[in-house]
Tab-separated table of C-alpha atoms and ligand atoms in Angstrom:
chain	number	residue	atom	x	y	z
A	1	UNK	CA	-53.126	-40.128	63.180
A	2	UNK	CA	-49.939	-41.693	61.827
A	3	UNK	CA	-46.811	-39.958	62.804
A	4	UNK	CA	-46.390	-37.827	59.851
A	5	UNK	CA	-49.398	-36.358	58.569
A	6	UNK	CA	-50.184	-34.082	55.149
A	7	UNK	CA	-51.784	-29.898	56.119
A	8	UNK	CA	-51.751	-27.143	54.813
A	9	UNK	CA	-48.053	-26.318	55.798
A	10	UNK	CA	-46.553	-29.549	54.264
A	11	UNK	CA	-46.143	-32.906	55.607
A	12	UNK	CA	-46.372	-32.344	59.777
A	13	UNK	CA	-44.760	-34.659	62.256
A	14	UNK	CA	-47.007	-33.690	64.483
A	15	UNK	CA	-44.937	-35.390	68.262
A	16	UNK	CA	-41.904	-33.651	66.954
A	17	UNK	CA	-43.517	-30.170	65.932
A	18	UNK	CA	-41.540	-29.775	62.503
A	19	UNK	CA	-42.901	-30.302	58.610
A	20	UNK	CA	-40.540	-31.825	55.353
A	21	UNK	CA	-40.052	-29.555	52.583
A	22	UNK	CA	-43.214	-27.871	53.878
A	23	UNK	CA	-44.791	-24.615	51.563
A	24	UNK	CA	-45.421	-21.883	53.999
A	25	UNK	CA	-44.147	-20.276	57.094
A	26	UNK	CA	-42.947	-21.611	59.452
A	27	UNK	CA	-40.834	-22.470	62.675
A	28	UNK	CA	-38.482	-25.890	61.912
A	29	UNK	CA	-38.354	-27.152	58.717
A	30	UNK	CA	-36.352	-30.374	57.350
A	31	UNK	CA	-35.244	-30.264	53.713
A	32	UNK	CA	-34.543	-31.995	51.178
A	33	UNK	CA	-33.197	-30.668	49.044
A	34	UNK	CA	-32.497	-27.496	47.457
A	35	UNK	CA	-34.647	-27.117	44.640
A	36	UNK	CA	-37.431	-23.660	44.781
A	37	UNK	CA	-40.583	-26.217	45.220
A	38	UNK	CA	-38.589	-28.195	47.816
A	39	UNK	CA	-36.103	-25.482	50.437
A	40	UNK	CA	-39.205	-22.301	50.245
A	41	UNK	CA	-38.071	-18.966	51.610
A	42	UNK	CA	-39.568	-17.890	54.959
A	43	UNK	CA	-39.101	-21.007	57.773
A	44	UNK	CA	-36.735	-20.000	60.950
A	45	UNK	CA	-35.135	-23.139	60.977
A	46	UNK	CA	-33.468	-25.154	58.467
A	47	UNK	CA	-32.760	-28.244	59.050
A	48	UNK	CA	-31.150	-30.582	55.550
A	49	UNK	CA	-27.972	-32.831	54.733
A	50	UNK	CA	-24.580	-30.692	54.844
A	51	UNK	CA	-24.240	-29.934	51.545
A	52	UNK	CA	-27.458	-28.853	51.263
A	53	UNK	CA	-26.667	-25.714	53.319
A	54	UNK	CA	-24.414	-24.458	50.340
A	55	UNK	CA	-27.185	-25.361	48.441
A	56	UNK	CA	-30.325	-23.106	50.741
A	57	UNK	CA	-27.867	-20.010	52.270
A	58	UNK	CA	-27.119	-19.163	47.462
A	59	UNK	CA	-30.727	-19.212	46.768
A	60	UNK	CA	-32.483	-18.247	50.427
A	61	UNK	CA	-29.432	-15.476	51.590
A	62	UNK	CA	-26.934	-15.846	53.513
A	63	UNK	CA	-28.835	-15.246	57.217
A	64	UNK	CA	-30.427	-17.689	57.286
A	65	UNK	CA	-30.817	-20.445	60.287
A	66	UNK	CA	-29.237	-23.415	58.917
A	67	UNK	CA	-28.504	-27.612	61.288
A	68	UNK	CA	-27.724	-29.700	58.582
A	69	UNK	CA	-25.698	-32.380	59.215
A	70	UNK	CA	-24.440	-35.751	57.165
A	71	UNK	CA	-26.125	-39.093	55.617
A	72	UNK	CA	-27.286	-40.897	58.819
A	73	UNK	CA	-26.410	-38.641	61.340
A	74	UNK	CA	-29.367	-38.820	64.017
A	75	UNK	CA	-31.442	-36.516	64.918
A	76	UNK	CA	-33.620	-36.287	68.208
A	77	UNK	CA	-36.595	-35.197	68.602
A	78	UNK	CA	-38.754	-34.998	71.584
A	79	UNK	CA	-38.372	-38.265	70.773
A	80	UNK	CA	-38.687	-38.530	67.315
A	81	UNK	CA	-36.053	-39.884	65.445
A	82	UNK	CA	-34.932	-38.503	61.804
A	83	UNK	CA	-31.606	-38.630	59.403
A	84	UNK	CA	-30.924	-37.960	56.285
A	85	UNK	CA	-30.173	-40.626	53.846
A	86	UNK	CA	-29.030	-40.352	50.305
A	87	UNK	CA	-31.547	-39.738	46.625
A	88	UNK	CA	-29.413	-39.697	44.273
A	89	UNK	CA	-31.477	-36.743	42.543
A	90	UNK	CA	-28.404	-33.564	43.425
A	91	UNK	CA	-25.920	-32.940	44.638
A	92	UNK	CA	-27.069	-32.675	48.942
A	93	UNK	CA	-30.768	-34.480	47.883
A	94	UNK	CA	-31.942	-36.435	50.931
A	95	UNK	CA	-34.694	-39.068	51.506
A	96	UNK	CA	-35.386	-38.057	55.101
A	97	UNK	CA	-36.402	-41.055	57.706
A	98	UNK	CA	-38.708	-40.815	60.933
A	99	UNK	CA	-39.384	-43.264	63.587
A	100	UNK	CA	-40.831	-42.714	66.861
A	101	UNK	CA	-41.902	-46.200	68.388
A	102	UNK	CA	-40.867	-48.403	65.573
A	103	UNK	CA	-43.059	-46.971	63.622
A	104	UNK	CA	-41.001	-45.301	60.546
A	105	UNK	CA	-41.160	-43.217	57.518
A	106	UNK	CA	-39.738	-41.828	54.852
A	107	UNK	CA	-40.077	-39.472	52.844
A	108	UNK	CA	-38.136	-39.574	49.509
A	109	UNK	CA	-38.497	-35.916	48.015
A	110	UNK	CA	-37.155	-36.154	44.420
A	111	UNK	CA	-34.488	-39.548	43.933
A	112	UNK	CA	-33.719	-41.207	41.082
A	113	UNK	CA	-31.615	-44.455	41.160
A	114	UNK	CA	-28.721	-44.138	38.437
A	115	UNK	CA	-26.045	-43.027	39.423
A	116	UNK	CA	-25.060	-39.674	38.290
A	117	UNK	CA	-21.728	-38.979	38.444
A	118	UNK	CA	-22.001	-36.256	41.117
A	119	UNK	CA	-23.992	-36.672	43.873
A	120	UNK	CA	-24.066	-39.988	46.123
A	121	UNK	CA	-26.575	-42.757	44.790
A	122	UNK	CA	-29.594	-43.391	46.261
A	123	UNK	CA	-29.065	-45.916	48.613
A	124	UNK	CA	-33.131	-47.518	49.387
A	125	UNK	CA	-34.122	-47.549	52.990
A	126	UNK	CA	-37.070	-50.528	54.726
A	127	UNK	CA	-39.888	-48.588	55.971
A	128	UNK	CA	-43.407	-49.314	56.832
A	129	UNK	CA	-45.002	-45.564	55.219
A	130	UNK	CA	-43.586	-44.492	51.896
A	131	UNK	CA	-44.167	-40.902	50.729
A	132	UNK	CA	-42.726	-40.855	47.494
A	133	UNK	CA	-42.505	-38.998	44.204
A	134	UNK	CA	-43.909	-40.400	41.694
A	135	UNK	CA	-42.952	-37.538	38.721
A	136	UNK	CA	-42.778	-38.910	35.879
A	137	UNK	CA	-45.285	-42.419	37.292
A	138	UNK	CA	-46.082	-43.593	33.586
A	139	UNK	CA	-45.312	-46.992	32.199
A	140	UNK	CA	-44.294	-44.239	28.770
A	141	UNK	CA	-40.749	-43.195	31.034
A	142	UNK	CA	-38.552	-45.098	31.090
A	143	UNK	CA	-35.158	-43.642	30.787
A	144	UNK	CA	-32.231	-45.403	28.779
A	145	UNK	CA	-28.608	-45.572	30.723
A	146	UNK	CA	-27.226	-41.426	30.956
A	147	UNK	CA	-23.652	-43.022	29.311
A	148	UNK	CA	-25.990	-43.466	25.732
A	149	UNK	CA	-27.323	-40.377	26.183
A	150	UNK	CA	-24.252	-38.206	27.010
A	151	UNK	CA	-22.380	-40.704	23.607
A	152	UNK	CA	-25.570	-38.761	21.855
A	153	UNK	CA	-24.141	-35.082	23.112
A	154	UNK	CA	-20.671	-35.807	22.066
A	155	UNK	CA	-22.000	-36.201	18.553
A	156	UNK	CA	-24.103	-33.891	18.950
A	157	UNK	CA	-21.517	-31.249	20.257
A	158	UNK	CA	-18.930	-32.829	18.074
A	159	UNK	CA	-20.925	-31.976	14.866
A	160	UNK	CA	-21.327	-28.862	15.379
A	161	UNK	CA	-17.762	-28.212	14.994
A	162	UNK	CA	-17.432	-29.435	12.115
A	163	UNK	CA	-20.415	-26.763	11.197
A	164	UNK	CA	-18.227	-24.324	13.284
A	165	UNK	CA	-21.186	-23.756	15.635
A	166	UNK	CA	-21.199	-22.994	19.314
A	167	UNK	CA	-23.081	-25.721	21.054
A	168	UNK	CA	-25.565	-24.885	23.619
A	169	UNK	CA	-26.429	-27.185	25.844
A	170	UNK	CA	-29.957	-25.996	28.504
A	171	UNK	CA	-30.577	-28.066	31.708
A	172	UNK	CA	-32.167	-26.922	35.473
A	173	UNK	CA	-29.002	-24.652	36.742
A	174	UNK	CA	-29.351	-26.741	40.470
A	175	UNK	CA	-28.346	-30.031	39.443
A	176	UNK	CA	-28.908	-31.019	35.582
A	177	UNK	CA	-26.211	-28.153	35.092
A	178	UNK	CA	-23.374	-30.094	36.665
A	179	UNK	CA	-24.142	-33.576	35.916
A	180	UNK	CA	-24.139	-31.593	31.846
A	181	UNK	CA	-20.677	-30.843	32.767
A	182	UNK	CA	-19.355	-33.690	35.000
A	183	UNK	CA	-21.152	-36.125	31.968
A	184	UNK	CA	-19.439	-34.169	28.615
A	185	UNK	CA	-16.709	-35.960	27.298
A	186	UNK	CA	-13.668	-32.775	28.140
A	187	UNK	CA	-11.454	-33.777	25.101
A	188	UNK	CA	-13.348	-32.695	22.353
A	189	UNK	CA	-12.887	-28.869	23.702
A	190	UNK	CA	-13.774	-26.190	26.264
A	191	UNK	CA	-16.406	-25.781	28.019
A	192	UNK	CA	-18.299	-22.541	29.508
A	193	UNK	CA	-21.132	-21.862	31.648
A	194	UNK	CA	-23.870	-18.763	31.733
A	195	UNK	CA	-23.281	-17.275	34.989
A	196	UNK	CA	-26.093	-18.426	36.215
A	197	UNK	CA	-25.010	-21.536	36.248
A	198	UNK	CA	-21.380	-20.423	37.437
A	199	UNK	CA	-22.632	-19.514	41.059
A	200	UNK	CA	-24.250	-22.266	41.812
A	201	UNK	CA	-20.433	-23.972	40.796
A	202	UNK	CA	-18.231	-22.639	42.465
A	203	UNK	CA	-20.442	-22.143	45.390
A	204	UNK	CA	-20.414	-26.025	45.371
A	205	UNK	CA	-16.097	-26.406	45.025
A	206	UNK	CA	-15.712	-23.770	47.288
A	207	UNK	CA	-17.832	-25.865	49.085
A	208	UNK	CA	-15.322	-28.992	49.118
A	209	UNK	CA	-17.639	-31.355	46.323
A	210	UNK	CA	-15.749	-32.099	42.984
A	211	UNK	CA	-16.828	-30.495	39.878
A	212	UNK	CA	-14.852	-30.035	36.867
A	213	UNK	CA	-14.232	-25.734	36.811
A	214	UNK	CA	-15.508	-23.420	34.061
A	215	UNK	CA	-14.778	-20.328	33.092
A	216	UNK	CA	-18.906	-17.659	33.389
A	217	UNK	CA	-19.491	-16.824	29.801
A	218	UNK	CA	-19.708	-13.419	31.072
A	219	UNK	CA	-15.979	-13.803	31.316
A	220	UNK	CA	-15.503	-13.668	27.788
A	221	UNK	CA	-14.794	-11.167	25.379
A	222	UNK	CA	-14.447	-12.892	21.518
A	223	UNK	CA	-16.957	-14.746	20.973
A	224	UNK	CA	-15.515	-15.795	17.998
A	225	UNK	CA	-13.507	-18.551	20.560
A	226	UNK	CA	-16.845	-20.291	20.689
A	227	UNK	CA	-17.112	-21.764	18.138
A	228	UNK	CA	-15.776	-24.951	19.489
A	229	UNK	CA	-16.524	-24.433	22.582
A	230	UNK	CA	-19.664	-26.407	24.642
A	231	UNK	CA	-22.023	-23.632	26.945
A	232	UNK	CA	-23.956	-24.606	29.862
A	233	UNK	CA	-27.106	-23.055	30.901
A	234	UNK	CA	-30.096	-22.788	32.575
A	235	UNK	CA	-33.407	-22.946	30.520
A	236	UNK	CA	-34.468	-19.333	31.097
A	237	UNK	CA	-32.167	-17.921	29.786
A	238	UNK	CA	-32.772	-18.879	26.467
A	239	UNK	CA	-34.056	-16.361	23.759
A	240	UNK	CA	-31.852	-13.248	26.160
A	241	UNK	CA	-29.125	-11.475	24.341
A	242	UNK	CA	-26.131	-12.806	25.585
A	243	UNK	CA	-27.444	-16.080	22.941
A	244	UNK	CA	-27.666	-13.122	20.168
A	245	UNK	CA	-24.079	-13.135	21.121
A	246	UNK	CA	-22.912	-16.222	20.164
A	247	UNK	CA	-24.651	-17.030	16.453
A	248	UNK	CA	-24.100	-19.438	14.923
A	249	UNK	CA	-24.817	-22.096	16.996
A	250	UNK	CA	-27.207	-25.145	18.058
A	251	UNK	CA	-29.132	-25.672	20.772
A	252	UNK	CA	-30.374	-28.664	22.106
A	253	UNK	CA	-32.317	-29.734	26.038
A	254	UNK	CA	-31.513	-32.287	28.539
A	255	UNK	CA	-34.894	-33.211	30.181
A	256	UNK	CA	-36.877	-35.795	31.725
A	257	UNK	CA	-39.489	-34.047	29.973
A	258	UNK	CA	-37.805	-34.512	26.453
A	259	UNK	CA	-38.917	-37.738	26.627
A	260	UNK	CA	-42.739	-36.310	25.586
A	261	UNK	CA	-42.505	-36.370	21.617
A	262	UNK	CA	-45.042	-33.119	22.180
A	263	UNK	CA	-42.062	-31.205	24.426
A	264	UNK	CA	-39.764	-32.558	21.631
A	265	UNK	CA	-42.163	-30.311	18.929
A	266	UNK	CA	-42.330	-27.254	21.406
A	267	UNK	CA	-38.370	-27.243	21.990
A	268	UNK	CA	-38.336	-26.025	17.878
A	269	UNK	CA	-35.565	-24.955	17.327
A	270	UNK	CA	-33.354	-27.169	19.036
A	271	UNK	CA	-32.682	-30.182	19.937
A	272	UNK	CA	-34.006	-32.767	23.004
A	273	UNK	CA	-32.089	-35.259	25.296
A	274	UNK	CA	-34.291	-37.040	27.533
A	275	UNK	CA	-32.222	-37.260	30.820
A	276	UNK	CA	-33.771	-36.696	34.503
A	277	UNK	CA	-33.080	-36.744	37.798
A	278	UNK	CA	-36.269	-37.931	38.477
A	279	UNK	CA	-36.369	-42.217	39.254
A	280	UNK	CA	-38.938	-43.195	35.622
A	281	UNK	CA	-41.706	-45.884	35.996
A	282	UNK	CA	-38.531	-48.806	36.700
A	283	UNK	CA	-36.620	-46.815	39.418
A	284	UNK	CA	-40.378	-45.816	41.332
A	285	UNK	CA	-41.274	-49.825	40.784
A	286	UNK	CA	-38.026	-51.489	42.173
A	287	UNK	CA	-37.755	-48.239	44.802
A	288	UNK	CA	-41.268	-49.083	46.229
A	289	UNK	CA	-40.058	-52.239	46.571
A	290	UNK	CA	-37.105	-52.158	47.606
A	291	UNK	CA	-38.764	-49.764	50.695
A	292	UNK	CA	-40.538	-52.976	52.045
A	293	UNK	CA	-43.509	-50.648	52.282
A	294	UNK	CA	-46.855	-52.366	53.586
A	295	UNK	CA	-48.406	-48.151	52.366
A	296	UNK	CA	-46.826	-45.416	49.998
A	297	UNK	CA	-48.622	-42.692	49.342
A	298	UNK	CA	-47.041	-40.639	45.743
A	299	UNK	CA	-47.456	-37.158	45.486
A	300	UNK	CA	-45.718	-35.079	43.283
A	301	UNK	CA	-47.129	-36.554	39.330
A	302	UNK	CA	-49.229	-38.595	37.915
A	303	UNK	CA	-50.085	-39.109	41.318
A	304	UNK	CA	-54.401	-41.492	41.576
A	305	UNK	CA	-52.956	-43.705	38.422
A	306	UNK	CA	-49.537	-45.136	40.314
A	307	UNK	CA	-51.325	-45.527	43.246
A	308	UNK	CA	-53.681	-47.267	41.495
A	309	UNK	CA	-51.331	-49.477	39.749
A	310	UNK	CA	-50.034	-50.434	42.640
A	311	UNK	CA	-53.507	-51.298	44.562
A	312	UNK	CA	-53.801	-53.418	41.595
A	313	UNK	CA	-50.476	-54.966	42.337
A	314	UNK	CA	-51.215	-55.719	45.430
A	315	UNK	CA	-49.231	-52.533	47.316
A	316	UNK	CA	-51.212	-50.734	49.157
A	317	UNK	CA	-50.873	-47.506	48.037
A	318	UNK	CA	-53.169	-43.455	48.125
A	319	UNK	CA	-51.758	-40.251	47.077
A	320	UNK	CA	-51.477	-37.238	49.383
A	321	UNK	CA	-55.384	-35.989	48.286
A	322	UNK	CA	-56.719	-38.728	50.028
A	323	UNK	CA	-54.743	-39.079	52.984
A	324	UNK	CA	-55.571	-35.320	53.190
A	325	UNK	CA	-59.402	-35.911	52.718
A	326	UNK	CA	-58.742	-38.454	55.365
A	327	UNK	CA	-57.858	-36.300	57.386
A	328	UNK	CA	-60.226	-33.697	56.990
A	329	UNK	CA	-63.128	-36.911	57.870
A	330	UNK	CA	-61.642	-37.404	61.451
A	331	UNK	CA	-61.125	-33.864	62.110
A	332	UNK	CA	-64.811	-33.197	61.195
A	333	UNK	CA	-65.890	-36.267	63.127
A	334	UNK	CA	-64.414	-34.855	66.021
A	335	UNK	CA	-65.198	-31.462	66.225
A	336	UNK	CA	-68.510	-31.615	64.763
A	337	UNK	CA	-67.771	-28.355	63.042
A	338	UNK	CA	-67.296	-29.221	59.504
A	339	UNK	CA	-65.420	-25.974	58.440
A	340	UNK	CA	-62.739	-26.807	62.085
A	341	UNK	CA	-60.201	-28.715	60.097
A	342	UNK	CA	-56.859	-28.513	60.165
A	343	UNK	CA	-56.252	-30.233	57.129
A	344	UNK	CA	-56.504	-27.787	53.442
A	345	UNK	CA	-57.053	-29.626	50.171
A	346	UNK	CA	-54.571	-26.891	48.658
A	347	UNK	CA	-51.632	-28.155	50.820
B	1	ZN	ZN1	-35.900	-31.750	43.057
């Protein structure tokens, strides 16, 4: 059994009795970042990077027990050494390095290699076992430099102004929204945020993170004044009454999924800008190379085809699923009870 294993609660370090981004309630959870599919409610103790702590409290409630750390700070639990390292995904996002008796594992969480101008950029961490996400682990996913994408966004905004239309740009409220806000050309016109984005920004600014301050759209009384404005809003807020007040407006989406023609078509009402906070194909391959890992475990996304590609190219790779199946077989062999396994395919 390795230093880390996959269980029905999530990635587990038995020796330290801690989980990383667990999917079910546990005593001690190390959290890579504040997105809902990584930081879930119900854990007794949360350990995370210091810039993730205010995000966790905003999302999960002020009463949660959080211990927070800087990047590279050493956390020792029963002889196991843990540390957080920049993942470049969103503010506070971290890869988690785990070391015991010279064996080193890294759990990437979500990451990207491009510097987005908001969060601390990704730093490679050398390890033996590299557990990587591969949300966009197909060669069709190749991002253009963000400067080019922001040139397009700025042009779209400017054109809307000439047509006397408000510009509404949708993206995730945590991560994408701050990246959009920070990188658009503010000399073009005023920028407002949907209240959900405004609350995230306020929390980050209060915590000392440098983000452009904006006004919440809720505080604007006369929407006629918004014709020159750009409004940054979460995707979930589309087609709700607040948007009707903004007519005439032009809508657009910023997401990695906009790289797929069918996604663009489904968003028939708006323009799509391909901008992702996840690593693209080249970045995934570069991150693996720089980790110098002897074993890669692919999770989240195109795991089977990505692991196959790595194996065909001389890198020993498995998937989270195959790790769970191996553990089940080991457990079956030891216990002689096929139902008595600690692992589950639902992990
Ligand atoms: Zn994420």
